[in-house]
PDB file of C-alpha atoms in Angstrom:
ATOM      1  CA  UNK B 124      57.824  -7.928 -11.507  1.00  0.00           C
ATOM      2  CA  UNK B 125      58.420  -4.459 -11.695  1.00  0.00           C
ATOM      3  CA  UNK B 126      56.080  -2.767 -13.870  1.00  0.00           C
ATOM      4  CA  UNK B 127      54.183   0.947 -14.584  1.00  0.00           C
ATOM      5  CA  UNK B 128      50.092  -0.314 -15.108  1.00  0.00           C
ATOM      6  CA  UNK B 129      48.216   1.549 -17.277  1.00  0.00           C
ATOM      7  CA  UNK B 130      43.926   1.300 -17.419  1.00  0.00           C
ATOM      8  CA  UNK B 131      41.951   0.571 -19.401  1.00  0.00           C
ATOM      9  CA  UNK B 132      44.219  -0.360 -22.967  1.00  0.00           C
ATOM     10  CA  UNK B 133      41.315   0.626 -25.046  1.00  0.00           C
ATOM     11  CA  UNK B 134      38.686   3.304 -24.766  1.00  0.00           C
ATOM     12  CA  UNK B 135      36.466   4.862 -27.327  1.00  0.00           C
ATOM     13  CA  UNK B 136      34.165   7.431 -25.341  1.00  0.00           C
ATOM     14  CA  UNK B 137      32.030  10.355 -26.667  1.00  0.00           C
ATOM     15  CA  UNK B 138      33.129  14.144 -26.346  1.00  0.00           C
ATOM     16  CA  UNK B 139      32.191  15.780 -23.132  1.00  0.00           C
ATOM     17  CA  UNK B 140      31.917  12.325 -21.092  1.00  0.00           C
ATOM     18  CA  UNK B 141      34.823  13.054 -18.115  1.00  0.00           C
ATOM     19  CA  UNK B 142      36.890   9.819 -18.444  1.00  0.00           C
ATOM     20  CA  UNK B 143      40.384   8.680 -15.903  1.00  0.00           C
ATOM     21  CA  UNK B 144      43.514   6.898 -17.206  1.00  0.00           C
ATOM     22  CA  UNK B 145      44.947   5.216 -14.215  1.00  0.00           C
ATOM     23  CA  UNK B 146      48.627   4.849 -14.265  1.00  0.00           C
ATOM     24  CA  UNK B 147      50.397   2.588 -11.223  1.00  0.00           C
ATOM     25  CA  UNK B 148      54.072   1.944 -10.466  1.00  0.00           C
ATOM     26  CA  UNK B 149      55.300  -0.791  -8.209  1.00  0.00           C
ATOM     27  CA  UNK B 150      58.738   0.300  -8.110  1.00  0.00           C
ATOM     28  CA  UNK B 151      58.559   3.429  -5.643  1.00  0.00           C
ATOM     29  CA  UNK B 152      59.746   5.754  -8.238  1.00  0.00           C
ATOM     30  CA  UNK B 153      59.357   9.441  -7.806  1.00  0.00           C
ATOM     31  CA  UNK B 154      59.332  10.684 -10.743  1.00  0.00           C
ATOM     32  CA  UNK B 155      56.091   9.522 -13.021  1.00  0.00           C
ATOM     33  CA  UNK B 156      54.694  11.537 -16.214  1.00  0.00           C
ATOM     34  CA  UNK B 157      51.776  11.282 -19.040  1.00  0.00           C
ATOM     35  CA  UNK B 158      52.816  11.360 -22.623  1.00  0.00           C
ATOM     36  CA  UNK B 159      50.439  11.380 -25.796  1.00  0.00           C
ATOM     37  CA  UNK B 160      51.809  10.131 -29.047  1.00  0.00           C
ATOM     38  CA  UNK B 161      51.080  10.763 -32.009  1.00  0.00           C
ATOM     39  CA  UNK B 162      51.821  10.307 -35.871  1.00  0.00           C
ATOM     40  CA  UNK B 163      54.844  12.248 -37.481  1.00  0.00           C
ATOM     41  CA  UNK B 164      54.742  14.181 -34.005  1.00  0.00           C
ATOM     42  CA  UNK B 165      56.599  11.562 -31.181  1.00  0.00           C
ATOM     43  CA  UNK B 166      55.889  11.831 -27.494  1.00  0.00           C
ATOM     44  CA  UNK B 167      55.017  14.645 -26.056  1.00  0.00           C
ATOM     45  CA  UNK B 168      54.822  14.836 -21.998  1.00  0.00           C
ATOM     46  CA  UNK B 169      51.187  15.834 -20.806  1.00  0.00           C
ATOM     47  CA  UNK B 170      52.595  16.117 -16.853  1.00  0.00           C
ATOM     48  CA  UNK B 171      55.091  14.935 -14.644  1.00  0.00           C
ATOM     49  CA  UNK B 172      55.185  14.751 -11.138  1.00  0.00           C
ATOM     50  CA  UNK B 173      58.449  14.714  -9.015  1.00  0.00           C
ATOM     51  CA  UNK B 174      56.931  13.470  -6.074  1.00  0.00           C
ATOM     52  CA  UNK B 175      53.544  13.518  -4.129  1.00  0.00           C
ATOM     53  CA  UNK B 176      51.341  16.595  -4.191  1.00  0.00           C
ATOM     54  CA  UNK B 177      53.947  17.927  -6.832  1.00  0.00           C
ATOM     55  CA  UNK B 178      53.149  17.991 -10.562  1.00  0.00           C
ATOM     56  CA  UNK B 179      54.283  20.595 -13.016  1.00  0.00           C
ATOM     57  CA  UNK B 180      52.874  21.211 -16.848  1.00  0.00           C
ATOM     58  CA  UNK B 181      54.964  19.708 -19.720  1.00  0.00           C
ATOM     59  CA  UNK B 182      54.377  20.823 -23.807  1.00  0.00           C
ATOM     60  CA  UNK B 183      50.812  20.040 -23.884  1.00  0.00           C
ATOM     61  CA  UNK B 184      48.935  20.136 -20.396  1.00  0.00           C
ATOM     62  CA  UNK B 185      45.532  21.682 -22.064  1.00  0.00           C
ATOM     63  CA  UNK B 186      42.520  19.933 -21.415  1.00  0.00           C
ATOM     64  CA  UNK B 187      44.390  17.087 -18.742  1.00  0.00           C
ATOM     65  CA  UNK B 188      44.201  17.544 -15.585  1.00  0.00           C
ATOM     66  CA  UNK B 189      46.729  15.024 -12.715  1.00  0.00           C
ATOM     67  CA  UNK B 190      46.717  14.068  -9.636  1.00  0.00           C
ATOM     68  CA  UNK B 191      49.322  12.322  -7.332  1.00  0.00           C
ATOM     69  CA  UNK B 192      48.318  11.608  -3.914  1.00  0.00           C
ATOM     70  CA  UNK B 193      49.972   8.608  -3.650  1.00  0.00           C
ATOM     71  CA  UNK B 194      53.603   7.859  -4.420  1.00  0.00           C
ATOM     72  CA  UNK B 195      52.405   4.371  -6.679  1.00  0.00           C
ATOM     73  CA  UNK B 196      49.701   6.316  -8.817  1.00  0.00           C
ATOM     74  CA  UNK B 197      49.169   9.390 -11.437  1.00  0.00           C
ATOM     75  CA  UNK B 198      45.733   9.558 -12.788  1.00  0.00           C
ATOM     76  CA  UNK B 199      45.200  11.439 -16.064  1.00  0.00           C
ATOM     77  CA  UNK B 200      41.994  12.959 -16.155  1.00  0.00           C
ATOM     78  CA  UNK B 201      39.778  14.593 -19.257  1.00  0.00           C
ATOM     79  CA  UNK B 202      37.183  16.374 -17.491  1.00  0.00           C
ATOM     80  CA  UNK B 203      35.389  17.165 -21.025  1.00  0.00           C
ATOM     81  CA  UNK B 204      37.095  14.942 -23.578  1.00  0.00           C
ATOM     82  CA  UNK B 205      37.266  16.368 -27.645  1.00  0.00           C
ATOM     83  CA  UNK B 206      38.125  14.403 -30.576  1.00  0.00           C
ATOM     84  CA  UNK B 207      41.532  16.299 -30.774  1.00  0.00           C
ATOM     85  CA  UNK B 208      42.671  14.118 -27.677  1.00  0.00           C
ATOM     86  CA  UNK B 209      42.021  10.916 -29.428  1.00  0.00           C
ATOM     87  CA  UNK B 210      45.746   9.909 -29.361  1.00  0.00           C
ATOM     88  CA  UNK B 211      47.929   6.789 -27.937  1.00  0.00           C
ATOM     89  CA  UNK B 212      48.789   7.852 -24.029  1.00  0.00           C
ATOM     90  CA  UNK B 213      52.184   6.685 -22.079  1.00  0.00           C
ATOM     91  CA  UNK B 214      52.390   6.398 -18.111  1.00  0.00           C
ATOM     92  CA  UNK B 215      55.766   6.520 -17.515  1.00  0.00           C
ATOM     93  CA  UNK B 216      58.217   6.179 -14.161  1.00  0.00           C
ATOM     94  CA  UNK B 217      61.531   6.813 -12.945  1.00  0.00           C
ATOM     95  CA  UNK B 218      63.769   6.882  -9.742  1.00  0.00           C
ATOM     96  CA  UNK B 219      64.466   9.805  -7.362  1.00  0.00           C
ATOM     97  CA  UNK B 220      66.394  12.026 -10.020  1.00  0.00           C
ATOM     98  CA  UNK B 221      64.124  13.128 -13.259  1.00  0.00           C
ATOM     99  CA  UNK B 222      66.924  12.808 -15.125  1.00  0.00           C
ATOM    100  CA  UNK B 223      67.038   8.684 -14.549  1.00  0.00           C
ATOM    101  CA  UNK B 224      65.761   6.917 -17.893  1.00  0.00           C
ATOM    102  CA  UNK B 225      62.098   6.179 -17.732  1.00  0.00           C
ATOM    103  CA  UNK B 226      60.014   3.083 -17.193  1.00  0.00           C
ATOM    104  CA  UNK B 227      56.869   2.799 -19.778  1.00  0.00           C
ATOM    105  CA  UNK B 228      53.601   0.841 -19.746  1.00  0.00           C
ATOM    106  CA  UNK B 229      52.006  -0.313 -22.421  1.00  0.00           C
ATOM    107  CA  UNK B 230      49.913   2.271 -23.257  1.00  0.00           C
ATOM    108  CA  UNK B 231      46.096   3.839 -23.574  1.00  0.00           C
ATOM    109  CA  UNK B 232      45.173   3.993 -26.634  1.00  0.00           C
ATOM    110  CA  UNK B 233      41.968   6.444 -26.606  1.00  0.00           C
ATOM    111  CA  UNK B 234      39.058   7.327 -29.132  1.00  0.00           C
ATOM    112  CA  UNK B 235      36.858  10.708 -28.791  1.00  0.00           C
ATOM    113  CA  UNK B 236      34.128  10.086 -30.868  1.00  0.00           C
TER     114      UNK B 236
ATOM    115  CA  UNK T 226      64.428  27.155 -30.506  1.00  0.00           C
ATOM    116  CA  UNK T 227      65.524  24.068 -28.031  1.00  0.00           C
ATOM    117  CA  UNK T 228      64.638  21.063 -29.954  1.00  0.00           C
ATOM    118  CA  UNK T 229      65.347  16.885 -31.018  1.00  0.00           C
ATOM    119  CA  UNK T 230      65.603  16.095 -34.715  1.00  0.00           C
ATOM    120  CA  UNK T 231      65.597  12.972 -35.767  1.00  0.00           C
ATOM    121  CA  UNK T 232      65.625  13.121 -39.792  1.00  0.00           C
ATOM    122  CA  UNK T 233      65.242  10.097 -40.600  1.00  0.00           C
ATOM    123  CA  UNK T 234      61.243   9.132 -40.573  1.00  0.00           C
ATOM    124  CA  UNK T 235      61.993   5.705 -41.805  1.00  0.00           C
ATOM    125  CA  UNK T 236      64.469   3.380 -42.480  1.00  0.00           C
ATOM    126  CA  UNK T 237      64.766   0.222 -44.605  1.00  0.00           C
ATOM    127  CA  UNK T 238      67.638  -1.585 -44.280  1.00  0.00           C
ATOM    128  CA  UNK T 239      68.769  -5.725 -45.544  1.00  0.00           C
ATOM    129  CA  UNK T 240      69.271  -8.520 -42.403  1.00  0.00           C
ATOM    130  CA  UNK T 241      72.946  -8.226 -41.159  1.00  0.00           C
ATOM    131  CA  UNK T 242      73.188  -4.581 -42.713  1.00  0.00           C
ATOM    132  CA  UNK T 243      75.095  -2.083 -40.232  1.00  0.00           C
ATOM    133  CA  UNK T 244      72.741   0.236 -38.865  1.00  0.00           C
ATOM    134  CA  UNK T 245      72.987   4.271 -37.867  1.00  0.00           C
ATOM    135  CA  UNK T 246      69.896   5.952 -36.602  1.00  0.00           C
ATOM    136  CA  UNK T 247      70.580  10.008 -36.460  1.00  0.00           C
ATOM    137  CA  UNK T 248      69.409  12.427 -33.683  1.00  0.00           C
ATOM    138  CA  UNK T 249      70.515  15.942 -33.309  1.00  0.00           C
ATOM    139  CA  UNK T 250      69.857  18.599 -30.376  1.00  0.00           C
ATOM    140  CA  UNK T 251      69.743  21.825 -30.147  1.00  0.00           C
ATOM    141  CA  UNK T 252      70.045  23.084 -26.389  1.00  0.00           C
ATOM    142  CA  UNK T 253      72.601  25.510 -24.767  1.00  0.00           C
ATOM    143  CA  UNK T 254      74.454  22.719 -22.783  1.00  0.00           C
ATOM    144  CA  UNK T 255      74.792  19.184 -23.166  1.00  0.00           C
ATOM    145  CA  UNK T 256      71.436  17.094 -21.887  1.00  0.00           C
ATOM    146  CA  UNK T 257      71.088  14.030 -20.891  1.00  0.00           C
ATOM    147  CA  UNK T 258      70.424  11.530 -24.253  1.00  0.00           C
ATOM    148  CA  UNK T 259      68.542   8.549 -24.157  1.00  0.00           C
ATOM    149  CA  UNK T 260      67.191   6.025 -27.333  1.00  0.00           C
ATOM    150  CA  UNK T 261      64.225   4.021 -26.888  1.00  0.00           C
ATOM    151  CA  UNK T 262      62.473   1.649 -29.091  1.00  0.00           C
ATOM    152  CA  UNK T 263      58.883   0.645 -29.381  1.00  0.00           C
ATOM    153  CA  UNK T 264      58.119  -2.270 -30.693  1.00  0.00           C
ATOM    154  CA  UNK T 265      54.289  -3.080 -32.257  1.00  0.00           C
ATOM    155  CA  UNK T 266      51.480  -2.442 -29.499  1.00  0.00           C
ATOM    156  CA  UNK T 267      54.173  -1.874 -26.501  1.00  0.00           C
ATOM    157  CA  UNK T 268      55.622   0.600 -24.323  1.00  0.00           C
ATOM    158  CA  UNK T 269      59.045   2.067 -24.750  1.00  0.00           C
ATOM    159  CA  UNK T 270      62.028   0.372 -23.767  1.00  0.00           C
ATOM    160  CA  UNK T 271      65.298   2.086 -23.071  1.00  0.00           C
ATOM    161  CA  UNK T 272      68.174   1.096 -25.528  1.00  0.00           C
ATOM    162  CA  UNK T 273      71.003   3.471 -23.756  1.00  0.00           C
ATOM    163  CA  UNK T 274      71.301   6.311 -22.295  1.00  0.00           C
ATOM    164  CA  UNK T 275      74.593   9.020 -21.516  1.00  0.00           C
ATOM    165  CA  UNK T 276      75.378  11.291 -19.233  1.00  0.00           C
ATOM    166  CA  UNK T 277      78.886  12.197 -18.846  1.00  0.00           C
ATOM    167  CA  UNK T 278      82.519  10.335 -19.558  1.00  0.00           C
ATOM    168  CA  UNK T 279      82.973   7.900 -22.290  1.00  0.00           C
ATOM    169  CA  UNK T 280      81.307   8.949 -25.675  1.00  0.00           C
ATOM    170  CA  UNK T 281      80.797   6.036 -27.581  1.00  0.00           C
ATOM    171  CA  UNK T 282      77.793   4.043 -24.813  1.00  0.00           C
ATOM    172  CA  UNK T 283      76.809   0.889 -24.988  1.00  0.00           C
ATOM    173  CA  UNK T 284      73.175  -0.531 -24.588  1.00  0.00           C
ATOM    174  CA  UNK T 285      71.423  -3.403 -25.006  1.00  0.00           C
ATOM    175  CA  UNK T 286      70.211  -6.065 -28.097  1.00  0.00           C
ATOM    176  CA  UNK T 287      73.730  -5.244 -29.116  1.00  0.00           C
ATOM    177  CA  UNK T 288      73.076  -1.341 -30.133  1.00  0.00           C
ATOM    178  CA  UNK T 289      75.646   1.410 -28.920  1.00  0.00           C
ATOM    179  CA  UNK T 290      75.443   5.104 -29.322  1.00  0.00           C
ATOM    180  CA  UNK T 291      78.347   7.768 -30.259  1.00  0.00           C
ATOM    181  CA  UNK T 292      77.993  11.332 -28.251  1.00  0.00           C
ATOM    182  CA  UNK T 293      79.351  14.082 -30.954  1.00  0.00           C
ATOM    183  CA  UNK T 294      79.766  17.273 -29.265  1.00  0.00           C
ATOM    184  CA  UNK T 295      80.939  19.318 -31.913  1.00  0.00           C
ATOM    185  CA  UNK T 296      77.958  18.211 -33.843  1.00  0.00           C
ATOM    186  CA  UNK T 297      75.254  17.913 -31.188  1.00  0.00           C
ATOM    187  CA  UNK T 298      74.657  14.592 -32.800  1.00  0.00           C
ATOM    188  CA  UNK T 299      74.016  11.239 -30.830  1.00  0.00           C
ATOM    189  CA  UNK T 300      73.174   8.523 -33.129  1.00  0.00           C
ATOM    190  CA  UNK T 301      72.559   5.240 -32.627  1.00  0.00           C
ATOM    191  CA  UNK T 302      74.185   2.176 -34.351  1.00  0.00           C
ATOM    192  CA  UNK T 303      74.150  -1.637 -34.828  1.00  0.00           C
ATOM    193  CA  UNK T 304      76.835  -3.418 -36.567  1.00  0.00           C
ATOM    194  CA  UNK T 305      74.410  -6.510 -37.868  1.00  0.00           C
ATOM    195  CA  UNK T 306      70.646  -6.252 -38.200  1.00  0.00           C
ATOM    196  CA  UNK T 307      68.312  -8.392 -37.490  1.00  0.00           C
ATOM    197  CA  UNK T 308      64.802  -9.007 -37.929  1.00  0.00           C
ATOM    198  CA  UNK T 309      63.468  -8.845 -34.742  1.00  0.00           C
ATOM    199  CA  UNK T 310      65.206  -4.979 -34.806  1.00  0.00           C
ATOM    200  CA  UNK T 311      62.281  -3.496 -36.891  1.00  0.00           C
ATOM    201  CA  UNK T 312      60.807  -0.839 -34.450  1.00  0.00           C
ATOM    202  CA  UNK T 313      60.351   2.445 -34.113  1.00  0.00           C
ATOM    203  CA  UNK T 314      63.098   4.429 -32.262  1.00  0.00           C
ATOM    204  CA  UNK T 315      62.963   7.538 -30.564  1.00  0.00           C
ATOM    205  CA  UNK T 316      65.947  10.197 -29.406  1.00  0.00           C
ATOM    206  CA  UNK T 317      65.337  11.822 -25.979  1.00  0.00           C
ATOM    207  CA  UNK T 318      66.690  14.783 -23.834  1.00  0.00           C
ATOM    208  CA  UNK T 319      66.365  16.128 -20.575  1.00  0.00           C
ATOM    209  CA  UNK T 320      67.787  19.321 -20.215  1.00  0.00           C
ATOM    210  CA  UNK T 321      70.596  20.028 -17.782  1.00  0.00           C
ATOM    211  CA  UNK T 322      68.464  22.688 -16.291  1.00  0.00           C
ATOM    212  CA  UNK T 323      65.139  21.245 -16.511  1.00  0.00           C
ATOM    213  CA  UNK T 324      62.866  18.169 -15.195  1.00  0.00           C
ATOM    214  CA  UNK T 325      61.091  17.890 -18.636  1.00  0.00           C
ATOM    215  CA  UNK T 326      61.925  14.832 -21.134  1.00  0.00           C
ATOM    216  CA  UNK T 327      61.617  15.853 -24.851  1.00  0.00           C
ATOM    217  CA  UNK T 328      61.122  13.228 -27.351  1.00  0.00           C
ATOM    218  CA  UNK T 329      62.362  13.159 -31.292  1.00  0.00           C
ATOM    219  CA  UNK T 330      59.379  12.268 -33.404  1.00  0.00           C
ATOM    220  CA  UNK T 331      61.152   8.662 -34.217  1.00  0.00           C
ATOM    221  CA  UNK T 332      62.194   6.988 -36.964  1.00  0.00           C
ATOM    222  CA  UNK T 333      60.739   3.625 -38.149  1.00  0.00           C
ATOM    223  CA  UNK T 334      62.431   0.709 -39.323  1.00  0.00           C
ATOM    224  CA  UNK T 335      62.036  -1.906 -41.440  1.00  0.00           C
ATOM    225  CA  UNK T 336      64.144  -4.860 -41.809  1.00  0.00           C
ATOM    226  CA  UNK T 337      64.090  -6.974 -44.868  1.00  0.00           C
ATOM    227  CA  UNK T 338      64.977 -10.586 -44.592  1.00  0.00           C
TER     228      UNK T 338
END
């Protein structure tokens, strides 16, 4: 079944404890991204990668840091986690061109305590 | 400034109602338009999308979307409602020029039986 994996679902961590959403696609998409979402404010993409070893900032990169190595996976990473990140997070993937619709998992919904 | 309005930030509507969802763009050539729709505790799922050619597109669950140049508008629309359609539904762009997608902040709906 094609599918974008996100881990864990659930999280509530304390501020300043480095934490790593994993996001997998079995669908060898190039294109993959991070979105947070929030109330009264929609999605808003964290990063997006076009393809491995290339990612590129979207609205609100600060405090995230990505990695793509590998075509399947896109880590999100807080290095030093505040409550202001606490927010519902999207992995998200999509063929070769980024302007093909996007595939969503379920979603990472994360507490900063 | 380049943005996705969606003005609506809810929406009550009767079962077997018609339905029209706005959105509204503001970029200097057309993008690419896509609707999604979240349902409770999931991921997005793409309703339509257009690109080019015919302006009236057709998606799935019976949904279809007009393209409005003249009125940067593309909103979505359901002749008969059902139950199962209460969601929240979000507008998206990508920009001719860019690799970014840009989200509307959604608009909720609620069905009543």
């Amino acid at each position: 079944e094609a599918q974008v994996t996100q881990n864990p679902r659930y999280l509530i961590t304390v501020t300043g404890k480095k934490l790593t959403v994993t996001c997998s696609q079995n669908m060898n998409h190039e294109y993959m991204s991070w979105y947070r979402q929030d109330p009264g404010l929609g999605l808003r993409q964290i990063y997006y990668s076009m393809n491995v070893e290339v990612t590129d900032k979207g609205d609100v990169p600060e405090g995230y840091k990505v990695s793509r190595k590998e075509k399947r996976n896109f880590p999100l990473i807080l290095e030093s986690p505040s409550p202001n990140q606490t927010s519902l997070y999207f992995c998200a993937s999509s063929l070769g061109t980024e302007r093909q619709p996007q595939h969503f998992g379920d979603g990472t919904r994360l507490s900063i305590l | 400034a380049q943005s996705v309005t969606q003005p609506d930030i809810h929406i009550t509507v009767s079962e077997g109602a018609s339905l029209e969802l706005r959105c509204n763009y503001s970029y200097g050539a057309t993008p690419y338009l896509f609707w999604y729709v979240q349902s409770p505790g999931q991921g997005l799922q793409l309703l339509l999308k257009y690109f080019s050619g015919d302006t009236l597109v057709q998606g799935i669950k019976g949904f279809e979307a007009e393209f409005k140049r003249s009125q940067s508008s593309f909103n979505l629309r359901k002749p008969s409602v059902h139950w199962s359609d209460a969601a929240e539904y979000f507008c998206a762009v990508v920009p001719l020029t860019g690799n970014q997608f840009y989200f509307g902040t959604g608009t909720s709906l609620t069905v009543i039986p």
